[in-house]
Amino acid sequence: MNFIVASPTGLCFGVRRAIERLEAALKEYGTVYALGSPIHNPQEVARLAGQGLKLVQSASEVPGGSVAFVRAHGLSRVEMREIECRARVVIDGTCPFVRTAHERAEALAGEGYLVMILGDSNHPEVRGILGHIDGKSIVISGADDIDERARYPRVGVLSQTTQKESSLAEALAKLVFVTGEIKVYNTICRATIERQESIRKLAADVDGVVVIGGRNSANTRKLVEIAESEGVSVLWIEHSGELDRGWMRGKNAIGVAAGGSTPDWLINELTQLLQTL
Ligand code: SF4
């Protein structure tokens, strides 16, 4: 049996950078308070908790004089200010691409545009972007949310970083009919798209795909759906201990792909196990 690892796969640049900063802070300070889970992977969160990571759900829960961590999704200006007031040290893991989206949103609002964000209004990244806008804003989940009867004089458009480019194009195609002026910043990050393209290609060359990633990870679920839609058998595991030998029987070539929040050590454990089989 052969196995092929999708490329690229696993951690994106922004999450890797944030986790490296968090680990360095844990080594230096011992205890660090993170606002929201720093990564959608239960094994990695448990590993970091063993080093002193504490999770809180709001800025007001960060203890005074503590060390606080901001995850790659970023925060609103108000939350960031509150954390800076409470904590003695703030480790900012905001992804630079998300920070660019904050700056674009601020600039569009400053120029008087109605800021339209393509994304999920409940997603922390979108809430963070909204928290950088002084002025009017609207979140749309896709072209269907644009009211054909509405008239928007000046619209500034940007996107949650993990949206599909085709969704942005569809929204813009509809927007031109209801808007006098559109200014667009393409803030989509290709890390997610590249990982989805890599598993699609891999699925064509193998008899089955093992997808490794947290069951709470939306991007891992998406990889599973893509592989299944390509007609290949998929085994979704969180760690190598869940590898089902029965599922592997009769397969000559197996693909391995990992969600964008799956750390390297979990992928390495899996590939080492596959090498021994
Ligand atoms: S998906 Fe892109 S924007 Fe989001 S954290 Fe990763 S690198 Fe940054």
Short mmCIF file of C-alpha atoms and ligand atoms in Angstrom, two decimals:
data_model
loop_
_atom_site.label_atom_id
_atom_site.label_comp_id
_atom_site.label_asym_id
_atom_site.label_seq_id
_atom_site.Cartn_x
_atom_site.Cartn_y
_atom_site.Cartn_z
CA MET A 1 0.00 0.00 0.00
CA ASN A 2 1.21 3.49 -0.90
CA PHE A 3 0.11 6.72 0.66
CA ILE A 4 0.30 10.24 -0.72
CA VAL A 5 0.06 13.39 1.39
CA ALA A 6 -1.87 16.29 -0.19
CA SER A 7 0.16 19.43 -0.83
CA PRO A 8 -0.46 21.98 0.54
CA THR A 9 -2.29 20.63 3.56
CA GLY A 10 -2.52 21.31 7.30
CA LEU A 11 -1.88 24.58 9.11
CA CYS A 12 -2.14 27.80 7.15
CA PHE A 13 0.45 30.54 7.57
CA GLY A 14 -1.73 32.66 9.87
CA VAL A 15 -2.68 29.93 12.35
CA ARG A 16 0.87 28.51 12.39
CA ARG A 17 2.28 31.98 13.16
CA ALA A 18 -0.30 32.56 15.93
CA ILE A 19 0.36 29.18 17.58
CA GLU A 20 4.13 29.74 17.45
CA ARG A 21 3.64 33.07 19.24
CA LEU A 22 1.34 31.47 21.80
CA GLU A 23 3.80 28.67 22.53
CA ALA A 24 6.65 31.15 22.98
CA ALA A 25 4.47 33.14 25.41
CA LEU A 26 3.55 29.99 27.36
CA LYS A 27 7.24 29.18 27.73
CA GLU A 28 8.04 32.70 28.90
CA TYR A 29 5.05 33.44 31.17
CA GLY A 30 3.63 30.04 32.17
CA THR A 31 -0.05 31.04 32.02
CA VAL A 32 -1.68 32.76 29.06
CA TYR A 33 -5.39 33.67 28.64
CA ALA A 34 -6.76 33.26 25.11
CA LEU A 35 -9.96 34.93 24.03
CA GLY A 36 -11.71 32.07 22.21
CA SER A 37 -10.10 28.80 21.16
CA PRO A 38 -6.78 29.59 19.38
CA ILE A 39 -7.23 26.64 17.01
CA HIS A 40 -10.15 24.35 16.08
CA ASN A 41 -8.42 21.17 17.12
CA PRO A 42 -9.16 19.51 20.49
CA GLN A 43 -5.84 17.62 20.67
CA GLU A 44 -3.80 20.78 20.07
CA VAL A 45 -5.88 22.79 22.55
CA ALA A 46 -5.35 20.03 25.15
CA ARG A 47 -1.58 20.07 24.46
CA LEU A 48 -1.45 23.87 24.88
CA ALA A 49 -3.64 23.68 28.02
CA GLY A 50 -1.00 21.33 29.44
CA GLN A 51 1.51 24.17 28.97
CA GLY A 52 -0.67 26.73 30.77
CA LEU A 53 -3.24 27.95 28.22
CA LYS A 54 -6.54 29.14 29.73
CA LEU A 55 -9.57 29.86 27.54
CA VAL A 56 -11.96 32.76 28.19
CA GLN A 57 -15.01 33.70 26.14
CA SER A 58 -14.99 37.50 26.48
CA ALA A 59 -12.50 40.31 27.02
CA SER A 60 -14.06 41.03 30.43
CA GLU A 61 -12.97 37.55 31.63
CA VAL A 62 -9.27 38.30 31.09
CA PRO A 63 -7.87 38.70 34.62
CA GLY A 64 -6.19 42.00 35.47
CA GLY A 65 -2.37 41.91 35.21
CA SER A 66 -2.39 38.65 33.21
CA VAL A 67 -0.89 37.69 29.84
CA ALA A 68 -3.50 37.61 27.07
CA PHE A 69 -3.43 36.12 23.59
CA VAL A 70 -5.38 37.22 20.51
CA ARG A 71 -6.00 34.42 17.98
CA ALA A 72 -5.55 34.64 14.20
CA HIS A 73 -9.20 35.70 13.69
CA GLY A 74 -8.44 39.07 15.32
CA LEU A 75 -10.68 41.22 17.48
CA SER A 76 -12.77 44.35 17.27
CA ARG A 77 -11.15 47.61 18.36
CA VAL A 78 -13.29 47.70 21.53
CA GLU A 79 -12.29 44.17 22.57
CA MET A 80 -8.62 44.85 21.83
CA ARG A 81 -8.73 48.04 23.92
CA GLU A 82 -10.36 46.21 26.83
CA ILE A 83 -7.76 43.43 26.72
CA GLU A 84 -4.94 45.98 26.56
CA CYS A 85 -6.38 47.71 29.65
CA ARG A 86 -6.70 44.48 31.65
CA ALA A 87 -3.64 42.45 30.67
CA ARG A 88 -0.06 43.41 31.45
CA VAL A 89 1.12 41.74 28.20
CA VAL A 90 -0.90 41.15 25.01
CA ILE A 91 0.40 38.60 22.49
CA ASP A 92 -1.27 39.53 19.22
CA GLY A 93 -1.68 36.52 16.91
CA THR A 94 -3.98 38.33 14.47
CA CYS A 95 -3.21 37.03 10.97
CA PRO A 96 -1.68 39.82 8.83
CA PHE A 97 -4.28 39.07 6.13
CA VAL A 98 -7.09 39.61 8.65
CA ARG A 99 -5.39 42.82 9.79
CA THR A 100 -5.40 43.99 6.16
CA ALA A 101 -9.17 43.35 6.07
CA HIS A 102 -9.52 45.52 9.22
CA GLU A 103 -7.53 48.32 7.56
CA ARG A 104 -9.53 48.09 4.31
CA ALA A 105 -12.82 48.22 6.23
CA GLU A 106 -11.64 51.26 8.21
CA ALA A 107 -10.52 53.00 5.03
CA LEU A 108 -13.78 52.32 3.18
CA ALA A 109 -15.86 53.59 6.09
CA GLY A 110 -13.58 56.66 6.33
CA GLU A 111 -14.22 57.40 2.64
CA GLY A 112 -17.96 57.30 3.30
CA TYR A 113 -18.81 53.98 1.67
CA LEU A 114 -21.45 51.63 2.99
CA VAL A 115 -19.14 48.71 3.89
CA MET A 116 -20.50 45.40 2.60
CA ILE A 117 -18.78 42.28 3.94
CA LEU A 118 -19.24 38.92 2.26
CA GLY A 119 -19.11 36.37 5.05
CA ASP A 120 -20.75 34.69 8.01
CA SER A 121 -22.07 37.34 10.41
CA ASN A 122 -21.53 35.00 13.39
CA HIS A 123 -17.92 34.23 12.55
CA PRO A 124 -15.42 35.86 14.95
CA GLU A 125 -13.34 37.18 12.05
CA VAL A 126 -16.37 39.01 10.61
CA ARG A 127 -17.34 40.35 14.04
CA GLY A 128 -13.77 41.62 14.38
CA ILE A 129 -13.91 43.37 10.98
CA LEU A 130 -17.28 44.94 11.86
CA GLY A 131 -15.67 46.23 15.02
CA HIS A 132 -13.26 48.34 12.93
CA ILE A 133 -15.97 50.21 11.01
CA ASP A 134 -17.12 53.66 12.04
CA GLY A 135 -20.15 54.02 9.83
CA LYS A 136 -22.71 51.91 8.05
CA SER A 137 -22.03 48.27 7.31
CA ILE A 138 -23.88 45.20 6.11
CA VAL A 139 -22.92 41.51 6.07
CA ILE A 140 -24.11 39.31 3.22
CA SER A 141 -23.70 35.55 3.03
CA GLY A 142 -23.94 35.63 -0.77
CA ALA A 143 -25.50 37.30 -3.81
CA ASP A 144 -28.99 36.23 -2.67
CA ASP A 145 -28.77 38.63 0.28
CA ILE A 146 -28.51 41.65 -2.05
CA ASP A 147 -31.92 43.24 -2.40
CA GLU A 148 -32.61 43.87 -6.11
CA ARG A 149 -35.02 46.71 -5.27
CA ALA A 150 -32.58 48.52 -2.99
CA ARG A 151 -30.39 51.42 -4.12
CA TYR A 152 -26.93 51.69 -2.61
CA PRO A 153 -25.26 54.96 -3.71
CA ARG A 154 -21.67 54.02 -2.78
CA VAL A 155 -20.67 50.55 -1.65
CA GLY A 156 -17.27 49.38 -0.45
CA VAL A 157 -16.97 45.60 -0.66
CA LEU A 158 -14.61 43.22 1.08
CA SER A 159 -14.76 39.62 2.16
CA GLN A 160 -14.16 37.29 5.05
CA THR A 161 -10.77 35.78 4.22
CA THR A 162 -12.09 32.21 3.81
CA GLN A 163 -14.89 32.95 1.32
CA LYS A 164 -14.88 31.57 -2.22
CA GLU A 165 -13.81 33.91 -5.02
CA SER A 166 -16.79 32.72 -7.09
CA SER A 167 -19.16 33.93 -4.29
CA LEU A 168 -17.52 37.36 -4.34
CA ALA A 169 -17.80 37.50 -8.14
CA GLU A 170 -21.52 36.55 -7.98
CA ALA A 171 -22.21 39.24 -5.37
CA LEU A 172 -20.41 41.89 -7.44
CA ALA A 173 -22.27 40.85 -10.59
CA LYS A 174 -25.56 41.53 -8.83
CA LEU A 175 -24.36 44.63 -7.06
CA VAL A 176 -23.60 46.51 -10.29
CA PHE A 177 -27.35 46.72 -10.97
CA VAL A 178 -28.19 48.43 -7.68
CA THR A 179 -25.16 50.64 -7.08
CA GLY A 180 -23.83 53.90 -8.46
CA GLU A 181 -20.28 53.31 -7.28
CA ILE A 182 -18.47 50.18 -6.06
CA LYS A 183 -15.02 49.95 -4.55
CA VAL A 184 -13.80 46.39 -4.01
CA TYR A 185 -10.96 44.97 -1.96
CA ASN A 186 -10.40 41.28 -2.55
CA THR A 187 -9.44 40.20 0.97
CA ILE A 188 -9.85 36.47 0.26
CA CYS A 189 -6.87 34.40 1.39
CA ARG A 190 -5.92 31.55 -0.93
CA ALA A 191 -4.72 29.22 1.85
CA THR A 192 -8.13 27.60 2.24
CA ILE A 193 -8.79 27.42 -1.50
CA GLU A 194 -5.37 25.84 -2.17
CA ARG A 195 -6.02 23.14 0.46
CA GLN A 196 -9.39 22.38 -1.11
CA GLU A 197 -7.88 22.18 -4.59
CA SER A 198 -5.11 19.86 -3.34
CA ILE A 199 -7.53 17.30 -1.87
CA ARG A 200 -9.66 17.39 -5.03
CA LYS A 201 -6.60 16.52 -7.15
CA LEU A 202 -5.45 13.88 -4.66
CA ALA A 203 -8.85 12.14 -4.65
CA ALA A 204 -8.47 11.35 -8.35
CA ASP A 205 -5.24 9.38 -7.75
CA VAL A 206 -6.12 7.20 -4.73
CA ASP A 207 -8.57 4.51 -3.55
CA GLY A 208 -9.43 6.33 -0.32
CA VAL A 209 -8.59 9.50 1.60
CA VAL A 210 -7.86 9.82 5.31
CA VAL A 211 -8.76 13.33 6.45
CA ILE A 212 -7.25 14.24 9.80
CA GLY A 213 -8.68 17.18 11.75
CA GLY A 214 -10.96 18.27 14.58
CA ARG A 215 -14.63 17.33 14.34
CA ASN A 216 -15.34 20.95 15.37
CA SER A 217 -13.33 22.26 12.39
CA ALA A 218 -15.48 23.63 9.56
CA ASN A 219 -12.59 23.64 7.09
CA THR A 220 -11.84 19.96 7.84
CA ARG A 221 -15.50 19.09 7.23
CA LYS A 222 -15.27 20.92 3.90
CA LEU A 223 -12.28 18.76 2.88
CA VAL A 224 -14.28 15.62 3.71
CA GLU A 225 -17.21 16.86 1.60
CA ILE A 226 -14.95 17.67 -1.35
CA ALA A 227 -13.29 14.23 -1.30
CA GLU A 228 -16.69 12.52 -1.02
CA SER A 229 -18.04 14.58 -3.91
CA GLU A 230 -15.15 13.23 -6.01
CA GLY A 231 -16.56 9.73 -5.37
CA VAL A 232 -13.73 8.43 -3.20
CA SER A 233 -14.09 6.65 0.15
CA VAL A 234 -13.22 8.97 3.08
CA LEU A 235 -12.14 8.23 6.63
CA TRP A 236 -12.30 11.27 8.95
CA ILE A 237 -10.13 10.91 12.05
CA GLU A 238 -8.96 13.31 14.76
CA HIS A 239 -5.75 11.41 15.53
CA SER A 240 -3.83 8.38 14.29
CA GLY A 241 -5.32 6.18 17.04
CA GLU A 242 -8.62 6.31 15.13
CA LEU A 243 -7.15 4.85 11.92
CA ASP A 244 -9.42 1.96 10.95
CA ARG A 245 -7.36 -0.92 9.48
CA GLY A 246 -10.57 -2.54 8.14
CA TRP A 247 -11.26 0.58 6.05
CA MET A 248 -7.75 0.35 4.58
CA ARG A 249 -8.06 -3.29 3.52
CA GLY A 250 -7.97 -3.78 -0.27
CA LYS A 251 -6.80 -0.25 -0.99
CA ASN A 252 -3.57 0.14 -2.95
CA ALA A 253 -3.16 3.89 -2.62
CA ILE A 254 -4.37 6.09 0.22
CA GLY A 255 -4.36 9.87 0.32
CA VAL A 256 -3.78 11.91 3.47
CA ALA A 257 -5.13 15.42 3.90
CA ALA A 258 -5.38 17.64 6.97
CA GLY A 259 -7.63 20.53 7.90
CA GLY A 260 -6.17 24.04 8.10
CA SER A 261 -6.20 23.75 11.90
CA THR A 262 -4.46 20.36 12.20
CA PRO A 263 -0.98 20.70 13.72
CA ASP A 264 2.07 19.06 12.13
CA TRP A 265 2.61 16.65 15.02
CA LEU A 266 -0.78 14.98 14.45
CA ILE A 267 -0.07 14.63 10.71
CA ASN A 268 3.41 13.23 11.44
CA GLU A 269 2.01 10.66 13.88
CA LEU A 270 -0.38 9.49 11.17
CA THR A 271 2.22 9.28 8.38
CA GLN A 272 4.64 7.44 10.69
CA LEU A 273 1.92 4.91 11.49
CA LEU A 274 1.09 4.49 7.79
CA GLN A 275 4.78 3.90 7.04
CA THR A 276 4.83 0.98 9.46
CA LEU A 277 1.81 -0.69 7.81
S1 SF4 B 1 -6.81 31.17 6.36
FE1 SF4 B 1 -5.55 32.85 5.55
S2 SF4 B 1 -6.38 34.67 6.54
FE2 SF4 B 1 -7.11 32.94 7.73
S3 SF4 B 1 -5.58 32.69 9.33
FE3 SF4 B 1 -4.99 31.34 7.65
S4 SF4 B 1 -3.52 32.57 6.44
FE4 SF4 B 1 -4.66 33.99 7.77
#
